[in-house]
PDB file of C-alpha atoms and ligand atoms in Angstrom:
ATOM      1  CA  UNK V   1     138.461  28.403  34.515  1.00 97.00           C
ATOM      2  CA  UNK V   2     137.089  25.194  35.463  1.00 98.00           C
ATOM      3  CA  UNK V   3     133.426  23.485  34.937  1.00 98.00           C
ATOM      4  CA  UNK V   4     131.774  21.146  37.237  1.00 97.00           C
ATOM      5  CA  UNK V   5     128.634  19.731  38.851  1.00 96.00           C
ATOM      6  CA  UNK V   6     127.056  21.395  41.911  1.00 97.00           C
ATOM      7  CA  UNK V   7     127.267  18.924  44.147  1.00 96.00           C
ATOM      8  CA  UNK V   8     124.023  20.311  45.963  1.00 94.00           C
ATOM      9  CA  UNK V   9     125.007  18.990  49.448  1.00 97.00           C
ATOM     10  CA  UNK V  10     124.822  20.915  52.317  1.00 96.00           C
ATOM     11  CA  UNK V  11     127.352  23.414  53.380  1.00 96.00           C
ATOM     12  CA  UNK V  12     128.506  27.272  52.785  1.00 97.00           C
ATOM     13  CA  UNK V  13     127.908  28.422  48.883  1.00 98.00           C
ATOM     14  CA  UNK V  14     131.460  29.665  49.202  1.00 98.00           C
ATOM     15  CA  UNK V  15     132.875  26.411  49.698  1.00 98.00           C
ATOM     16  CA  UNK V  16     133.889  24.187  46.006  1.00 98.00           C
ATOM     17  CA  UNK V  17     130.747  21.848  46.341  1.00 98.00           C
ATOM     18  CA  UNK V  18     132.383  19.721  43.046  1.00 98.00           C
ATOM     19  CA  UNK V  19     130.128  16.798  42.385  1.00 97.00           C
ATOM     20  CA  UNK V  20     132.121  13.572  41.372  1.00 96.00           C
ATOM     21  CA  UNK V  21     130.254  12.979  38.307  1.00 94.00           C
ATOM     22  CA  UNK V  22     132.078  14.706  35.502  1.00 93.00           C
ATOM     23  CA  UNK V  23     130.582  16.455  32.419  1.00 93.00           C
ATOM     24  CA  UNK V  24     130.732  14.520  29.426  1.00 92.00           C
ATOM     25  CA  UNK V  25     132.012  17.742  27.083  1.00 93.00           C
ATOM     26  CA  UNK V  26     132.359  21.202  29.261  1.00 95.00           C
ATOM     27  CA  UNK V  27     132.612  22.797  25.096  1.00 95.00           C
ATOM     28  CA  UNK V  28     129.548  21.169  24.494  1.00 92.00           C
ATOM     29  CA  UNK V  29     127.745  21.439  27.153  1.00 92.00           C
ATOM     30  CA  UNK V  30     128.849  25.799  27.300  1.00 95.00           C
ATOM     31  CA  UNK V  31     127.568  25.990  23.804  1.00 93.00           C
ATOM     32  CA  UNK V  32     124.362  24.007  24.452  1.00 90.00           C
ATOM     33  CA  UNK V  33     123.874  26.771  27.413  1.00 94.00           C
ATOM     34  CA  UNK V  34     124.899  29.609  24.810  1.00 94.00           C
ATOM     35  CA  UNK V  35     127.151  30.520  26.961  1.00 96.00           C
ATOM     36  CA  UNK V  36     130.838  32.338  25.661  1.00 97.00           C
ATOM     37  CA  UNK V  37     133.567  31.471  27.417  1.00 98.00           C
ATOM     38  CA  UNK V  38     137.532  33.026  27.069  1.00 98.00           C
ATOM     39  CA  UNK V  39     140.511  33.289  28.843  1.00 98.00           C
ATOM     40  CA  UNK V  40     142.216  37.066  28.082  1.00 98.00           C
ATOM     41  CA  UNK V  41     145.249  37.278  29.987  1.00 98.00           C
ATOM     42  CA  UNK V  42     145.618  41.304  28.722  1.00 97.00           C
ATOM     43  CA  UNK V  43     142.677  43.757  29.023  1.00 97.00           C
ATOM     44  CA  UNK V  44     143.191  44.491  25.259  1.00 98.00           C
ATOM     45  CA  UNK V  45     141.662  41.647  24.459  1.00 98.00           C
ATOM     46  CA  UNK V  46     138.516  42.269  26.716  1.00 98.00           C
ATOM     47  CA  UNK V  47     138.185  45.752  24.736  1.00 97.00           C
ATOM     48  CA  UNK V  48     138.397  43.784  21.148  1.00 97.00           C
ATOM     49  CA  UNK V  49     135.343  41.467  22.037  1.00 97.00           C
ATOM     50  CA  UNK V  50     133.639  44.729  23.709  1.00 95.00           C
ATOM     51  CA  UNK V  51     133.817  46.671  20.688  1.00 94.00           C
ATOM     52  CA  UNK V  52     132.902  44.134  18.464  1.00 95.00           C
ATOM     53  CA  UNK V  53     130.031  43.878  19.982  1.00 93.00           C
ATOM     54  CA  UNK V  54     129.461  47.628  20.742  1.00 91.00           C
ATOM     55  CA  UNK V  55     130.209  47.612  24.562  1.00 92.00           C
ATOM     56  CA  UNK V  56     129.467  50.979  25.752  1.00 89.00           C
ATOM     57  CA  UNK V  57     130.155  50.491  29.370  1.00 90.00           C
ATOM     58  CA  UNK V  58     132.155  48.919  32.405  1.00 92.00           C
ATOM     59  CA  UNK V  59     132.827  48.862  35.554  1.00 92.00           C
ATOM     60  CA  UNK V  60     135.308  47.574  37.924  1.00 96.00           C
ATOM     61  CA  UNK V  61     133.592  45.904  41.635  1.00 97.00           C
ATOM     62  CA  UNK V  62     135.488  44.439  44.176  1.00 98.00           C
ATOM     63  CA  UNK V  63     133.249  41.784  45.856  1.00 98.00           C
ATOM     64  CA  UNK V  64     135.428  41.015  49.722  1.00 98.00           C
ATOM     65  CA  UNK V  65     134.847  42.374  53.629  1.00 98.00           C
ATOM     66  CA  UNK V  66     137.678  44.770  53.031  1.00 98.00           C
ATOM     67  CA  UNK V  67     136.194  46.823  50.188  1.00 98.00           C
ATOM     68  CA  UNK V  68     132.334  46.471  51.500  1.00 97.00           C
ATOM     69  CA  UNK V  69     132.873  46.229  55.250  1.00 97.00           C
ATOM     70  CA  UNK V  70     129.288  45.396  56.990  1.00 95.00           C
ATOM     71  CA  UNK V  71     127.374  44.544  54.108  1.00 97.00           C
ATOM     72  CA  UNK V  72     129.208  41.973  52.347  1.00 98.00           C
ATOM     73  CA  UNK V  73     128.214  39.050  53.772  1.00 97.00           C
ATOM     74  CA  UNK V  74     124.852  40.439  52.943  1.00 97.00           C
ATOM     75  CA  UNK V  75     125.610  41.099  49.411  1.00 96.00           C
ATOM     76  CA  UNK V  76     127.101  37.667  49.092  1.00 97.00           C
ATOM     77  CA  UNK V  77     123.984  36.267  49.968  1.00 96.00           C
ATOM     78  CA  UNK V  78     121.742  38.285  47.360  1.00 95.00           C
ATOM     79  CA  UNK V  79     124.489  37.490  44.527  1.00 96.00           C
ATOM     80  CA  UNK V  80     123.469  33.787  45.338  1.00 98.00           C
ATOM     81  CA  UNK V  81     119.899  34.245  44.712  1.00 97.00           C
ATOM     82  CA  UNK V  82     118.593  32.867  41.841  1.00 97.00           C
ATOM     83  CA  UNK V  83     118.144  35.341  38.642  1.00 96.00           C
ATOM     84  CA  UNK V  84     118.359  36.196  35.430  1.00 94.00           C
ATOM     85  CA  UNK V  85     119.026  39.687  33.546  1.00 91.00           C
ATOM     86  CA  UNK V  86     117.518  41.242  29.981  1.00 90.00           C
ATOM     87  CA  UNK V  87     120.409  41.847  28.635  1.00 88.00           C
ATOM     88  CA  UNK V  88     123.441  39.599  28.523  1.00 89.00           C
ATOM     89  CA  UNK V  89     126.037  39.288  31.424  1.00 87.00           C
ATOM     90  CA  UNK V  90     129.779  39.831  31.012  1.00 94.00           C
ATOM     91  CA  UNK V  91     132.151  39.546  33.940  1.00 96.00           C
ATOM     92  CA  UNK V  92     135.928  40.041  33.296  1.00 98.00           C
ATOM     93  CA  UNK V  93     137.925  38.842  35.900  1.00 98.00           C
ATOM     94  CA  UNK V  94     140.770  40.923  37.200  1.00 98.00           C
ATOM     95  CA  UNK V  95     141.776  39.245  40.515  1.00 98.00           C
ATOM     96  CA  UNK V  96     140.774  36.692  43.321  1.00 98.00           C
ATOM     97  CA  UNK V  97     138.451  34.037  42.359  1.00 98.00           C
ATOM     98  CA  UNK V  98     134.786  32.940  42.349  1.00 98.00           C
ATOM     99  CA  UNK V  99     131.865  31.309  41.208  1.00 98.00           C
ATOM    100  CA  UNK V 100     129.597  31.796  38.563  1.00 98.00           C
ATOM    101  CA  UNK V 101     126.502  28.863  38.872  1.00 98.00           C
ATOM    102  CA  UNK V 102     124.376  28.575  35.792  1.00 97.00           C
ATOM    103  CA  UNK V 103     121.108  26.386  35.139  1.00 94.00           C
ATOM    104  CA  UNK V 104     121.548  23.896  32.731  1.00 90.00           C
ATOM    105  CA  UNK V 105     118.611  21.448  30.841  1.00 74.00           C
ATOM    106  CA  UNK V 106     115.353  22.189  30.752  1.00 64.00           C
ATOM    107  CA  UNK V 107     113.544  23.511  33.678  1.00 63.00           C
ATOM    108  CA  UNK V 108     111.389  21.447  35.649  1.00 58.00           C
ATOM    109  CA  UNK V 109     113.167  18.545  33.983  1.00 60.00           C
ATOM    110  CA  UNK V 110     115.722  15.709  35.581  1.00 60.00           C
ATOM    111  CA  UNK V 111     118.437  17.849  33.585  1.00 72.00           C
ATOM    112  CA  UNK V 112     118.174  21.060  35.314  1.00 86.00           C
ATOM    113  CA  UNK V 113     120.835  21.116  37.701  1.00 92.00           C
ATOM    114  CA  UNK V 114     123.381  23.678  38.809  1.00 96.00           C
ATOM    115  CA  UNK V 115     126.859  23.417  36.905  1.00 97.00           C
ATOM    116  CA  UNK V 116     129.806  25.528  38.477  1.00 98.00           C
ATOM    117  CA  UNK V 117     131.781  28.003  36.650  1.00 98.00           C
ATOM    118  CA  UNK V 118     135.180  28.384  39.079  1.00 98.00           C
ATOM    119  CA  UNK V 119     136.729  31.868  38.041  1.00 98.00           C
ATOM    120  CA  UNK V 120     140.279  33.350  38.177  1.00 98.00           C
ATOM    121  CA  UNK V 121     142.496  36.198  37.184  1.00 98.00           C
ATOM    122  CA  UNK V 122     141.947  36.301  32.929  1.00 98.00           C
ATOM    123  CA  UNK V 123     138.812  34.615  32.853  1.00 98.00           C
ATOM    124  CA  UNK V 124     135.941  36.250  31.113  1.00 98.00           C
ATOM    125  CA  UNK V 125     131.979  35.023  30.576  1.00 98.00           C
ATOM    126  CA  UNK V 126     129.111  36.034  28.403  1.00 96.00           C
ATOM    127  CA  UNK V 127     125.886  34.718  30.195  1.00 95.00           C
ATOM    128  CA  UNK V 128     123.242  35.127  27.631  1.00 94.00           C
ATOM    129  CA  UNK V 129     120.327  37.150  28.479  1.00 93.00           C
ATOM    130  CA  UNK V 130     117.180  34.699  30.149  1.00 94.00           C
ATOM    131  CA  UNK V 131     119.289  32.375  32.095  1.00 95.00           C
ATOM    132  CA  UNK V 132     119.258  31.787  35.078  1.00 96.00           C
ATOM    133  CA  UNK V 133     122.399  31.842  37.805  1.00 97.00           C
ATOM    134  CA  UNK V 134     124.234  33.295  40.572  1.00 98.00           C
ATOM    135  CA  UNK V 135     127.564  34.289  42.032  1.00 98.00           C
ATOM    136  CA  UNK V 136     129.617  33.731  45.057  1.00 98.00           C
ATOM    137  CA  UNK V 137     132.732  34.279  45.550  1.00 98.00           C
ATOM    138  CA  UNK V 138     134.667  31.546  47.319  1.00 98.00           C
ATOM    139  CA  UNK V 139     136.536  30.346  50.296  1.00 98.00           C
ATOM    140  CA  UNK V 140     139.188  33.325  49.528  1.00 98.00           C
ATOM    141  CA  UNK V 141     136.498  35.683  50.024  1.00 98.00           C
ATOM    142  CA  UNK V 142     137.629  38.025  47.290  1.00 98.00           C
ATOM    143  CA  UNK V 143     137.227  38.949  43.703  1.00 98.00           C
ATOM    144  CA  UNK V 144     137.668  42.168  41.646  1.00 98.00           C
ATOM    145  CA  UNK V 145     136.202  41.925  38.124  1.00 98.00           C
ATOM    146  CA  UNK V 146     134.856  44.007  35.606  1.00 97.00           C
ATOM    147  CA  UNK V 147     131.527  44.143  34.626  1.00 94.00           C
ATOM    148  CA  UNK V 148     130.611  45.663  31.166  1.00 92.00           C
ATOM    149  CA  UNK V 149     126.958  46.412  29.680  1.00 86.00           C
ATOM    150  CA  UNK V 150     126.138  47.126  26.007  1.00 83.00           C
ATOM    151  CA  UNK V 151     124.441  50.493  26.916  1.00 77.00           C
ATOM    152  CA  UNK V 152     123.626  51.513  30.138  1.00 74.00           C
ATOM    153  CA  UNK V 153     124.131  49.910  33.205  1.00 64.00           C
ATOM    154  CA  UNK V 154     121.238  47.664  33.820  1.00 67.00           C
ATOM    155  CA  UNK V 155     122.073  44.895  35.955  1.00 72.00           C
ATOM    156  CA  UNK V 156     118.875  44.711  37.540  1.00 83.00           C
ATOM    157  CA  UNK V 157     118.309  40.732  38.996  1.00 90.00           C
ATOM    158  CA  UNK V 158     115.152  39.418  38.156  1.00 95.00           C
ATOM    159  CA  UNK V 159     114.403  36.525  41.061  1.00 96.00           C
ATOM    160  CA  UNK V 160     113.276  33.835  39.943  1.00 96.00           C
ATOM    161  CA  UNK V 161     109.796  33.013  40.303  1.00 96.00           C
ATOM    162  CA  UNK V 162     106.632  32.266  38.176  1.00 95.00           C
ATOM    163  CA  UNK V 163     106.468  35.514  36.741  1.00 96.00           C
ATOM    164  CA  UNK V 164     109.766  35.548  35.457  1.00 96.00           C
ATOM    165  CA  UNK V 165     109.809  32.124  34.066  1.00 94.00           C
ATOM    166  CA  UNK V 166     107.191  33.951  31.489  1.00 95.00           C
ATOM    167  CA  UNK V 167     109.345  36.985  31.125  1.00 95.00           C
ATOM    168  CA  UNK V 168     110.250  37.354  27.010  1.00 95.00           C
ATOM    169  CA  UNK V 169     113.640  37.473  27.342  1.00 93.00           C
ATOM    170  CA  UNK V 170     113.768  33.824  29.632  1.00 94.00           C
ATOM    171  CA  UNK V 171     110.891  32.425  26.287  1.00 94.00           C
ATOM    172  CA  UNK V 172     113.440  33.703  23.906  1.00 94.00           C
ATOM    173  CA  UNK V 173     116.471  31.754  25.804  1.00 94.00           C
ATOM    174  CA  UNK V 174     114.593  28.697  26.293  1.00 91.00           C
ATOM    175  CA  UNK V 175     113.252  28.534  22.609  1.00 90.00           C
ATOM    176  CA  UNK V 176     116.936  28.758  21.820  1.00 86.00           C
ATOM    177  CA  UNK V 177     117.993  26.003  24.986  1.00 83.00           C
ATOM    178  CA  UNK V 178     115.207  23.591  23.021  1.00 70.00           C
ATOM    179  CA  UNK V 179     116.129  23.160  19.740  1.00 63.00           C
ATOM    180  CA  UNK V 180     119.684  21.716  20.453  1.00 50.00           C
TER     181      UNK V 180
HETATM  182  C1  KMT A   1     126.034  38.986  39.456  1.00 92.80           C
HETATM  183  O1  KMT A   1     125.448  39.019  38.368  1.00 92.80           O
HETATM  184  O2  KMT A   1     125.545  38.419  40.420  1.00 92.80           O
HETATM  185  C2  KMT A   1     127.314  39.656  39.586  1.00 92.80           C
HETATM  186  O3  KMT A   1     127.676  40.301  38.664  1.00 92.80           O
HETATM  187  C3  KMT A   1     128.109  39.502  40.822  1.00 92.80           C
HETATM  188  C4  KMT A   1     129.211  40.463  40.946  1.00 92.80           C
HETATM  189  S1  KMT A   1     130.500  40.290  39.733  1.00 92.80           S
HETATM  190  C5  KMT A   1     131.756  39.381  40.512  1.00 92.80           C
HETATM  191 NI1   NI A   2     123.632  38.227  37.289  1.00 92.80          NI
END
C-alpha cells in the first residue's frame, strides 16, 4: 500500500497522478481520517478482523474488461464519482491493483484535497462510514477484491451533493474529523 497526494492535474483517473509534495505522517494523517489500514497476506486474517467486528457478509468482484466486457469502462467511471456510504467500507484485496481516493481536511477548507490510497494483493481498508471517496482501478486495468458488509449488502453510493453533506452519518464523521 502506498499514500500520496492527488496531484489533480489533468489526465486519465487510472493513471498514478502522485503529487510531489509528500505527507508529513501517512499514520497520522490515516488516523486523523479514521481510516484502518492492514496488510493480511492470508485470508485468515481478513476473517479474524471480520468476526471481531461481526462481519456477516462478503463478496468477491472483479473490476477489468475481461470479467465486465461492455460496461466496464462505464462502471469505472461511476466508481470515480464522488460518494460516501452509511455504513463503513471494507475492501480486501485479492489481486491486481487500484486506487482508493479519500477526502481529507475539512470540507470547503484549503485542506480538503484528494489523498491516494494505491492498492495491491494483501492490502485491506476500513473507510469509515460519512466519508467521502472513490475508486479506480489503474493503468493495469484490473483488480479482484473482496468486499465485506456488517449485515446486508448495502453498498448503495450516496453522490455527493448538498443533501448529502447534511446526511447524519457524513455530521457524525465530520464531528469526529473536527475534534482532532
Ligand atoms: C467502491 O466503493 O467504489 C468500490 O467498492 C469499488 C469496487 S471494489 C474494488
Ligand atoms: Ni464506496
Amino acid at each position: 500500500m502506498k499514500v500520496y497526494y492527488f496531484d489533480g492535474l489533468p489526465g486519465d483517473q487510472r493513471q498514478p497522478h502522485e503529487s510531489p509534495e509528500a505527507i508529513p505522517s501517512v499514520p497520522n494523517l490515516l488516523s486523523d481520517l479514521s481510516i484502518v489500514a492492514h496488510h493480511f497476506p492470508e485470508v485468515a486474517s481478513v476473517d479474524e478482523l471480520a468476526k471481531a467486528r461481526s462481519y456477516k457478509n462478503r463478496d468477491v468482484i472483479i473490476v477489468s474488461p475481461d470479467a465486465m466486457g461492455d460496461v466496464y469502462e462505464t462502471k469505472v467511471k461511476m466508481f470515480f464519482d464522488e460518494h460516501l456510504h452509511e455504513d463503513e467500507e471494507i475492501r480486501y484485496i485479492l489481486d491486481g491493483s487500484g486506487y482508493f481516493d479519500v477526502r481529507s481536511g475539512a470540507p470547503g477548507g484549503d485542506s480538503e484535497r484528494w489523498v491516494r490510497i494505491a492498492m495491491e494483493a494483501g492490502d485491506l481498508i476500513i473507510l469509515p462510514a460519512g466519508i467521502y471517496h472513490r475508486f479506480t482501478t489503474d493503468e493495469k486495468n484490473y483488480i479482484k477484491a473482496m468486499r465485506l458488509f456488517q449485515d446486508e449488502p448495502k453498498w448503495t453510493p450516496l453522490n455527493r451533493s448538498a443533501e448529502v453533506d447534511t446526511n447524519p452519518h457524513r455530521q457524525e464523521y465530520l464531528s469526529a474529523l473536527l475534534k482532532v
